[in-house]
Coordinates of C-alpha atoms in Angstrom, one line a residue:
M993 CA 15.8 -0.1 1.0
R994 CA 17.9 0.3 -2.1
K995 CA 18.4 3.3 -4.4
T996 CA 18.2 3.0 -8.2
M997 CA 18.9 5.7 -10.7
T998 CA 16.9 6.3 -13.9
E999 CA 17.2 9.5 -16.0
G1000 CA 18.8 11.4 -13.1
V1001 CA 16.0 10.5 -10.7
V1002 CA 16.7 8.6 -7.5
V1003 CA 14.0 6.1 -6.7
N1004 CA 13.8 4.5 -3.3
L1005 CA 12.7 0.9 -3.7
P1006 CA 12.1 -1.7 -1.0
S1007 CA 14.3 -4.7 -1.5
F1008 CA 12.7 -8.2 -1.1
P1009 CA 13.8 -11.7 -2.0
F1010 CA 12.2 -13.3 -5.0
L1011 CA 8.9 -15.0 -4.2
F1012 CA 8.2 -17.4 -7.0
H1013 CA 8.2 -21.0 -7.8
T1014 CA 9.1 -21.9 -11.4
V1015 CA 6.0 -21.8 -13.6
S1016 CA 5.8 -23.0 -17.1
P1017 CA 4.7 -20.4 -19.7
S1018 CA 1.4 -20.9 -21.3
S1019 CA 0.3 -19.3 -24.6
S1020 CA -3.3 -20.4 -24.2
N1021 CA -4.1 -18.9 -20.8
C1022 CA -2.0 -16.3 -19.2
R1023 CA -3.5 -17.2 -15.8
L1024 CA -1.7 -20.5 -15.8
G1025 CA 1.8 -19.2 -16.2
F1026 CA 4.2 -16.4 -17.0
R1027 CA 4.0 -14.8 -20.5
R1028 CA 7.0 -13.5 -22.4
F1029 CA 7.4 -9.8 -23.0
S1030 CA 5.2 -8.3 -25.6
A1031 CA 7.0 -5.2 -27.0
S1032 CA 4.0 -3.7 -28.7
L1033 CA 1.0 -2.2 -27.0
S1034 CA -2.2 -1.2 -28.7
T1035 CA -2.5 2.5 -29.4
A1036 CA -4.9 4.7 -27.4
V1037 CA -8.4 3.4 -27.1
K1038 CA -10.9 5.0 -29.5
E1039 CA -14.4 5.1 -28.1
G1040 CA -17.4 5.9 -30.3
S1041 CA -19.2 7.6 -27.5
V1042 CA -18.5 9.1 -24.1
S1043 CA -18.1 6.3 -21.7
L1044 CA -19.5 6.1 -18.2
G1045 CA -16.0 6.7 -16.9
H1046 CA -15.5 9.9 -18.9
S1047 CA -18.9 11.2 -18.0
T1048 CA -18.5 10.7 -14.2
R1049 CA -14.9 11.7 -13.7
P1050 CA -15.7 15.4 -13.3
D1051 CA -17.7 14.5 -10.2
F1052 CA -14.5 13.3 -8.4
P1053 CA -12.1 16.2 -7.7
I1054 CA -9.3 13.9 -6.3
L1055 CA -8.8 12.3 -9.8
H1056 CA -7.8 15.6 -11.4
Q1057 CA -4.3 16.0 -10.0
E1058 CA -0.7 15.1 -10.7
V1059 CA 1.2 12.6 -8.6
N1060 CA 5.0 12.6 -8.7
G1061 CA 4.8 14.7 -11.9
S1062 CA 2.4 12.4 -13.7
K1063 CA -1.4 12.4 -14.1
L1064 CA -2.9 10.3 -11.4
V1065 CA -4.3 6.9 -12.5
Y1066 CA -6.1 5.5 -9.5
L1067 CA -6.5 1.7 -9.7
D1068 CA -6.8 0.9 -6.0
N1069 CA -10.6 0.8 -5.8
A1070 CA -10.9 -2.6 -4.2
A1071 CA -9.2 -1.0 -1.2
T1072 CA -11.3 2.2 -1.2
S1073 CA -13.2 4.2 -3.7
Q1074 CA -13.0 8.0 -4.3
K1075 CA -15.8 10.3 -3.2
P1076 CA -18.0 12.4 -5.6
T1077 CA -18.7 16.1 -4.9
A1078 CA -22.2 15.2 -3.9
V1079 CA -21.0 13.2 -0.9
L1080 CA -18.4 15.8 0.1
R1081 CA -21.2 18.5 0.1
A1082 CA -23.5 16.3 2.1
L1083 CA -20.9 15.9 4.8
Q1084 CA -20.1 19.6 4.8
N1085 CA -23.8 20.5 4.9
Y1086 CA -24.4 18.3 7.9
Y1087 CA -21.6 19.8 9.9
E1088 CA -22.3 23.4 8.8
A1089 CA -26.1 23.4 9.0
Y1090 CA -27.6 20.8 11.4
N1091 CA -24.8 19.0 13.4
S1092 CA -26.5 17.5 16.4
N1093 CA -26.9 14.2 18.2
V1094 CA -29.7 12.0 17.1
H1095 CA -32.8 10.4 18.7
R1096 CA -32.6 12.2 22.1
G1097 CA -33.3 15.8 21.3
I1098 CA -36.5 17.7 20.6
H1099 CA -34.9 20.9 19.1
Y1100 CA -34.7 21.6 15.4
L1101 CA -31.1 20.6 14.8
S1102 CA -31.5 17.2 16.6
A1103 CA -34.8 16.5 14.8
K1104 CA -33.2 17.3 11.4
A1105 CA -30.1 15.2 12.1
T1106 CA -32.3 12.3 13.3
D1107 CA -34.5 12.5 10.1
E1108 CA -31.5 12.5 7.8
Y1109 CA -29.8 9.7 9.7
E1110 CA -32.8 7.5 9.6
L1111 CA -33.4 8.5 6.0
A1112 CA -29.9 7.1 5.2
R1113 CA -31.0 3.8 6.8
K1114 CA -34.0 3.7 4.5
K1115 CA -31.8 4.5 1.5
V1116 CA -29.6 1.5 2.3
A1117 CA -32.6 -0.8 2.7
T1118 CA -34.0 0.4 -0.7
F1119 CA -30.6 0.0 -2.3
I1120 CA -30.3 -3.7 -1.4
N1121 CA -34.1 -4.3 -1.5
A1122 CA -34.4 -5.2 2.2
S1123 CA -38.1 -5.7 3.2
D1124 CA -37.8 -3.0 5.9
S1125 CA -35.3 -0.5 7.1
T1126 CA -35.3 -2.1 10.6
E1127 CA -33.3 -4.9 8.9
I1128 CA -30.3 -2.5 8.5
V1129 CA -27.9 -2.0 11.3
F1130 CA -25.3 0.7 11.0
T1131 CA -21.8 -0.4 12.1
R1132 CA -18.3 1.1 12.0
N1133 CA -17.5 -1.0 9.0
A1134 CA -18.1 -4.5 7.5
T1135 CA -15.6 -6.0 10.0
E1136 CA -17.7 -4.8 12.9
A1137 CA -20.8 -6.1 11.2
I1138 CA -19.4 -9.6 10.9
N1139 CA -18.2 -9.5 14.5
L1140 CA -21.7 -8.4 15.6
V1141 CA -23.1 -11.6 14.0
A1142 CA -20.3 -13.7 15.4
Y1143 CA -20.7 -12.5 19.0
S1144 CA -24.4 -12.1 19.1
W1145 CA -25.8 -14.9 16.9
G1146 CA -22.8 -17.2 17.0
L1147 CA -22.2 -17.4 20.7
S1148 CA -25.9 -17.8 21.3
N1149 CA -26.5 -20.5 18.7
L1150 CA -23.3 -22.6 18.2
K1151 CA -22.3 -25.6 20.3
P1152 CA -19.5 -28.2 20.2
G1153 CA -19.4 -30.1 17.0
D1154 CA -21.4 -27.6 14.9
E1155 CA -19.7 -26.7 11.6
I1156 CA -19.0 -23.4 10.0
I1157 CA -18.1 -23.5 6.3
L1158 CA -15.9 -20.8 4.7
T1159 CA -13.6 -20.6 1.7
I1160 CA -9.8 -20.2 1.7
A1161 CA -10.3 -16.9 -0.2
E1162 CA -12.1 -15.1 2.6
H1163 CA -11.0 -11.8 4.1
P1164 CA -9.6 -12.1 7.7
S1165 CA -12.6 -10.1 8.8
A1166 CA -14.7 -13.1 7.8
I1167 CA -12.3 -15.7 9.3
V1168 CA -10.9 -14.4 12.6
P1169 CA -14.2 -13.7 14.3
W1170 CA -15.3 -17.2 13.6
Q1171 CA -12.0 -18.6 14.8
I1172 CA -12.6 -16.9 18.2
V1173 CA -16.2 -18.1 18.3
A1174 CA -15.2 -21.6 17.5
Q1175 CA -12.6 -21.5 20.3
K1176 CA -15.3 -20.4 22.7
T1177 CA -18.1 -22.8 21.6
G1178 CA -16.3 -25.8 20.3
A1179 CA -17.6 -25.3 16.8
I1180 CA -15.5 -26.5 13.9
L1181 CA -14.3 -24.4 10.9
K1182 CA -14.1 -26.1 7.5
F1183 CA -12.6 -24.5 4.4
V1184 CA -13.4 -24.9 0.7
N1185 CA -10.4 -24.9 -1.6
L1186 CA -10.1 -23.5 -5.2
D1187 CA -11.1 -25.4 -8.3
E1188 CA -9.1 -25.7 -11.5
N1189 CA -10.2 -22.1 -12.5
E1190 CA -8.9 -20.7 -9.2
V1191 CA -12.4 -20.1 -8.0
P1192 CA -13.7 -21.4 -4.7
D1193 CA -14.9 -24.9 -5.5
M1194 CA -18.7 -25.0 -5.4
E1195 CA -18.9 -28.8 -5.8
E1196 CA -16.7 -29.2 -2.8
L1197 CA -18.7 -26.7 -0.8
K1198 CA -22.0 -28.5 -1.7
E1199 CA -20.6 -31.8 -0.6
M1200 CA -19.2 -30.3 2.6
I1201 CA -22.7 -29.2 3.7
S1202 CA -24.3 -31.6 6.2
E1203 CA -26.7 -31.8 9.1
R1204 CA -23.8 -30.5 11.3
T1205 CA -23.5 -27.3 9.2
K1206 CA -24.9 -24.3 11.0
L1207 CA -23.4 -21.4 9.1
L1208 CA -21.8 -20.6 5.8
V1209 CA -19.6 -17.5 5.6
V1210 CA -18.8 -16.6 1.9
Q1211 CA -17.7 -13.7 -0.1
H1212 CA -19.9 -12.6 -3.0
V1213 CA -16.9 -11.3 -5.0
S1214 CA -13.2 -12.0 -4.2
N1215 CA -11.0 -9.0 -3.7
V1216 CA -8.0 -11.1 -5.0
L1217 CA -9.4 -13.5 -7.6
G1218 CA -12.1 -11.4 -9.0
S1219 CA -14.4 -14.4 -8.9
V1220 CA -18.2 -14.2 -8.4
L1221 CA -19.9 -16.9 -6.4
P1222 CA -23.5 -18.1 -7.0
I1223 CA -24.9 -16.9 -3.7
E1224 CA -28.5 -17.9 -4.6
D1225 CA -27.4 -21.6 -5.1
I1226 CA -25.3 -21.5 -1.9
V1227 CA -28.2 -20.2 0.1
I1228 CA -30.5 -22.9 -1.2
W1229 CA -28.0 -25.7 -0.4
A1230 CA -27.5 -24.2 3.1
H1231 CA -31.2 -23.7 3.9
T1232 CA -31.9 -27.3 2.9
V1233 CA -30.1 -28.4 6.1
G1234 CA -31.3 -25.5 8.2
A1235 CA -28.0 -23.6 8.1
K1236 CA -27.7 -19.8 7.9
V1237 CA -25.6 -17.9 5.4
L1238 CA -23.6 -14.7 5.9
V1239 CA -22.5 -12.9 2.8
D1240 CA -19.5 -10.6 2.6
A1241 CA -20.7 -8.2 -0.1
C1242 CA -18.0 -5.5 0.2
Q1243 CA -16.9 -6.1 -3.3
S1244 CA -20.3 -6.6 -4.8
V1245 CA -22.7 -4.0 -3.4
P1246 CA -20.6 -1.1 -4.9
H1247 CA -20.5 -2.8 -8.4
M1248 CA -23.7 -4.6 -9.2
V1249 CA -27.3 -5.0 -8.4
V1250 CA -27.6 -6.8 -5.0
D1251 CA -31.1 -7.8 -4.0
V1252 CA -31.1 -9.5 -0.5
Q1253 CA -34.6 -10.8 -1.0
D1254 CA -33.6 -12.5 -4.2
L1255 CA -30.4 -13.8 -2.6
D1256 CA -32.4 -14.9 0.5
A1257 CA -29.2 -14.7 2.6
D1258 CA -29.7 -14.5 6.3
F1259 CA -27.0 -11.9 6.9
L1260 CA -25.1 -9.6 4.5
V1261 CA -22.4 -7.0 5.2
A1262 CA -21.0 -4.1 3.2
S1263 CA -18.8 -1.0 3.8
S1264 CA -19.5 2.6 2.8
H1265 CA -16.0 3.6 1.8
K1266 CA -15.9 1.1 -1.1
M1267 CA -19.1 2.5 -2.6
C1268 CA -18.3 6.2 -2.8
G1269 CA -19.3 6.9 0.8
P1270 CA -17.2 8.0 3.8
T1271 CA -15.0 5.8 5.9
G1272 CA -16.1 4.9 9.4
I1273 CA -19.4 3.3 8.6
G1274 CA -20.8 0.1 7.2
F1275 CA -23.9 -1.9 7.6
L1276 CA -25.3 -5.3 8.5
F1277 CA -28.4 -6.6 6.8
G1278 CA -30.1 -9.3 8.9
K1279 CA -33.5 -10.9 8.5
S1280 CA -35.9 -9.5 11.0
N1281 CA -36.7 -12.8 12.6
L1282 CA -33.0 -13.4 13.4
L1283 CA -32.2 -9.9 14.6
L1284 CA -35.2 -10.1 17.0
T1285 CA -33.7 -13.2 18.7
M1286 CA -30.1 -11.9 19.0
P1287 CA -28.8 -10.3 22.2
P1288 CA -26.9 -7.0 22.2
F1289 CA -23.4 -6.8 20.9
L1290 CA -22.3 -3.7 22.9
G1291 CA -23.9 -2.1 25.9
G1292 CA -24.5 1.6 26.5
G1293 CA -26.8 4.4 25.5
E1294 CA -29.2 4.1 22.5
M1295 CA -29.5 0.3 22.7
I1296 CA -31.5 0.2 25.9
S1297 CA -35.2 0.4 26.7
D1298 CA -35.0 0.8 30.5
V1299 CA -32.0 0.7 32.9
F1300 CA -32.3 -0.4 36.5
L1301 CA -29.5 -0.9 39.0
D1302 CA -29.8 -4.7 38.8
H1303 CA -30.7 -5.2 35.2
S1304 CA -31.6 -3.5 31.9
T1305 CA -34.1 -4.1 29.1
Y1306 CA -33.1 -3.6 25.5
A1307 CA -34.5 -1.7 22.5
E1308 CA -35.8 -3.4 19.4
P1309 CA -33.5 -3.9 16.4
P1310 CA -31.7 -2.1 14.9
S1311 CA -31.2 0.2 17.9
R1312 CA -30.4 -2.8 20.1
F1313 CA -27.1 -3.1 18.1
E1314 CA -26.2 0.6 17.8
A1315 CA -24.8 1.5 21.3
G1316 CA -23.6 5.0 21.8
T1317 CA -23.6 8.1 19.5
P1318 CA -23.5 6.7 16.0
A1319 CA -21.5 8.0 13.0
I1320 CA -24.2 10.5 12.0
G1321 CA -22.3 12.5 9.4
E1322 CA -20.9 9.3 7.9
A1323 CA -24.4 7.7 7.6
I1324 CA -25.7 10.8 5.9
G1325 CA -22.7 10.7 3.6
L1326 CA -23.5 7.1 2.8
G1327 CA -27.0 8.1 1.9
A1328 CA -25.7 10.7 -0.5
A1329 CA -23.4 8.1 -2.1
I1330 CA -26.4 5.8 -2.6
D1331 CA -28.3 8.6 -4.2
Y1332 CA -25.4 9.2 -6.5
L1333 CA -25.0 5.5 -7.5
S1334 CA -28.7 5.1 -7.9
G1335 CA -28.8 8.1 -10.1
I1336 CA -26.4 6.4 -12.5
G1337 CA -28.0 2.9 -12.1
M1338 CA -26.3 -0.1 -10.7
Q1339 CA -27.0 -2.2 -13.8
K1340 CA -25.4 0.4 -15.9
I1341 CA -22.4 0.5 -13.6
H1342 CA -22.1 -3.3 -13.7
D1343 CA -22.3 -3.5 -17.5
Y1344 CA -19.7 -0.9 -17.9
E1345 CA -17.4 -2.5 -15.4
M1346 CA -17.7 -5.9 -17.1
E1347 CA -16.4 -4.3 -20.3
L1348 CA -13.5 -2.7 -18.4
A1349 CA -12.8 -6.0 -16.6
N1350 CA -12.4 -7.9 -19.8
Y1351 CA -10.3 -5.1 -21.3
L1352 CA -8.0 -5.0 -18.3
Y1353 CA -7.5 -8.8 -18.3
E1354 CA -6.8 -8.9 -22.1
K1355 CA -4.3 -6.0 -21.9
L1356 CA -2.6 -7.3 -18.8
C1357 CA -2.0 -10.6 -20.5
S1358 CA 0.3 -8.8 -22.9
A1359 CA 2.6 -7.6 -20.0
P1360 CA 6.0 -9.2 -19.5
N1361 CA 6.2 -12.6 -17.7
I1362 CA 2.8 -12.1 -16.1
R1363 CA 0.8 -14.4 -13.8
I1364 CA -2.8 -13.3 -13.2
Y1365 CA -4.7 -15.0 -10.4
G1366 CA -8.3 -16.1 -10.7
P1367 CA -10.5 -17.3 -13.5
K1368 CA -10.0 -16.4 -17.2
P1369 CA -13.0 -14.5 -18.5
S1370 CA -15.3 -16.4 -20.8
D1371 CA -19.0 -16.6 -21.8
N1372 CA -19.6 -18.7 -18.7
I1373 CA -17.2 -17.1 -16.3
H1374 CA -17.3 -13.5 -15.3
R1375 CA -14.6 -11.6 -13.4
A1376 CA -14.9 -8.5 -11.3
A1377 CA -13.0 -5.5 -12.6
L1378 CA -9.8 -6.3 -10.8
C1379 CA -6.7 -8.3 -11.5
S1380 CA -4.2 -9.6 -8.9
F1381 CA -0.9 -10.6 -10.5
N1382 CA 2.8 -11.1 -10.2
V1383 CA 5.7 -10.5 -12.6
E1384 CA 8.4 -13.2 -12.5
N1385 CA 11.3 -12.2 -10.3
I1386 CA 10.0 -8.7 -9.4
H1387 CA 8.5 -8.2 -6.0
P1388 CA 5.0 -6.7 -6.3
T1389 CA 5.9 -3.9 -3.9
D1390 CA 8.8 -2.9 -6.1
L1391 CA 6.3 -2.8 -9.0
A1392 CA 3.8 -0.7 -7.1
T1393 CA 6.5 1.7 -5.8
F1394 CA 8.0 2.3 -9.2
L1395 CA 4.5 2.7 -10.8
D1396 CA 3.7 5.4 -8.2
Q1397 CA 6.9 7.3 -8.2
Q1398 CA 7.6 7.3 -11.9
H1399 CA 4.2 7.1 -13.5
G1400 CA 1.6 8.3 -10.9
V1401 CA -0.2 4.9 -11.2
A1402 CA -1.8 3.8 -7.9
I1403 CA -2.1 0.0 -7.4
R1404 CA -1.9 -2.1 -4.3
S1405 CA 0.7 -4.6 -3.3
G1406 CA 0.8 -7.2 -0.5
H1407 CA -1.5 -10.0 0.5
H1408 CA -4.7 -7.9 0.3
C1409 CA -5.9 -9.3 3.6
A1410 CA -5.9 -12.8 2.1
Q1411 CA -2.9 -14.6 3.5
P1412 CA -4.3 -18.1 3.5
L1413 CA -5.2 -17.6 -0.2
H1414 CA -1.8 -16.4 -1.1
R1415 CA -0.2 -19.3 0.7
H1416 CA -2.4 -21.6 -1.4
L1417 CA -1.3 -19.8 -4.5
G1418 CA 2.3 -20.3 -3.6
V1419 CA 3.3 -16.7 -3.1
N1420 CA 3.7 -14.2 -0.2
A1421 CA 2.1 -11.3 -2.0
S1422 CA 0.7 -10.0 -5.3
A1423 CA 0.1 -6.7 -7.1
R1424 CA -3.5 -5.7 -7.7
A1425 CA -5.1 -3.2 -10.1
S1426 CA -8.8 -2.7 -9.4
L1427 CA -11.3 -0.5 -11.4
Y1428 CA -14.5 1.4 -10.7
F1429 CA -17.0 3.1 -13.0
Y1430 CA -15.0 6.4 -13.1
N1431 CA -12.1 4.6 -14.6
T1432 CA -11.6 4.5 -18.4
K1433 CA -9.9 2.3 -21.0
E1434 CA -7.4 5.1 -21.3
D1435 CA -6.5 4.4 -17.6
V1436 CA -5.9 0.8 -18.5
V1437 CA -3.8 1.7 -21.4
E1438 CA -1.7 4.0 -19.3
F1439 CA -1.3 1.4 -16.6
I1440 CA -0.1 -1.2 -19.1
R1441 CA 2.3 1.2 -20.7
S1442 CA 3.7 2.1 -17.3
L1443 CA 3.9 -1.5 -16.2
N1444 CA 5.8 -2.4 -19.4
D1445 CA 8.2 0.4 -18.7
T1446 CA 8.6 -0.7 -15.0
V1447 CA 9.3 -4.3 -15.9
S1448 CA 11.8 -3.2 -18.6
F1449 CA 13.6 -1.0 -15.9
F1450 CA 14.0 -3.9 -13.5
Y1451 CA 14.9 -6.5 -16.1
A1452 CA 17.7 -4.1 -17.4
F1453 CA 19.6 -5.0 -14.2
K1454 CA 19.4 -8.8 -14.8

């Protein structure tokens, strides 16, 4: 750590070697290189009407505070979202009014808890348009959901020489389980690279699919690049050769309309905490015909039909995959989050976030010596409302630390659980600003102003 002094304030900043290769500046596309410093920043955004961000912010108590003497600007939503009062009240109400274990009790509290827990499952099914709530399995998180598919479906269906296709932009939760399964079964992992727009190359993916392909594991939206993949097309290509498709929808389900019947994916996973719900719960969607053929993932209570000393029989899905006491309060909280999001409307959320996404990208391009990763927005290319970036000769953790300590701006720094992708991009880490529907253009303006100040501070020592 090193200490730096600014206006009488001591700031503790981690010290790192510089990361970057030399990149030529580009005036046409800030994604392709570092831009020079732009001294001016547009004045505060004037909006003709109250935006979705302004109208929903009162529902999120955590946003109304000061951090290190500055108003909090929370731009770390790709890591986790904040929780509206409705979700906090649902959790409190469960623990105060009907806390009990589910499924095994006949008394009022247990019956009430069971009804609300199973109602949450129905809400998830409706939210993603599953054909039946039995296609929804509650898990601890999306990571566990992917592991469930890997150990239950993967170990039962894959054999030596079978191929699993992923992209280099996948989260380790979508890579590591399949590495383990491949080691156990002899299956082969194949990875799709990025195209010239820094998006997973769909032509390469299509050409990679063959009769040996048994599974494709793909993200819907990248948590680093902001890219959005054409899942419907991928599923059609995969199903042509009889392969299954598992979609990591952690960065899409909270931000857009996701219809699993339209997508026709075989498996889809998402996580509650990224969609205004509690931590500690996620879900797996699986087509009924697949779940029925899959063996249990964990053994214990809840997932059994009958237990004998020499063998056991198992419950039907989804209970077969939910061993032990589940996260009851968290499921109920997730149901409340879905009610909240549905009350706004996912298309409305998506439309507003697309406006914010373009605004963030445009303003970030004006920052000093910036390199933004992922596709440049255009009429044909849409980005999610996040930007991962680096500033030449400043470590992203130094940026994030200064933004937090001096300006109350919360962004993320690191490899964002995407080490192979960062190696491909030629860096060890990046900074990331990610938005949600409760953010506003004023948040973006404050972020850019603070970023310019931060960069000026560091460059003053050079």
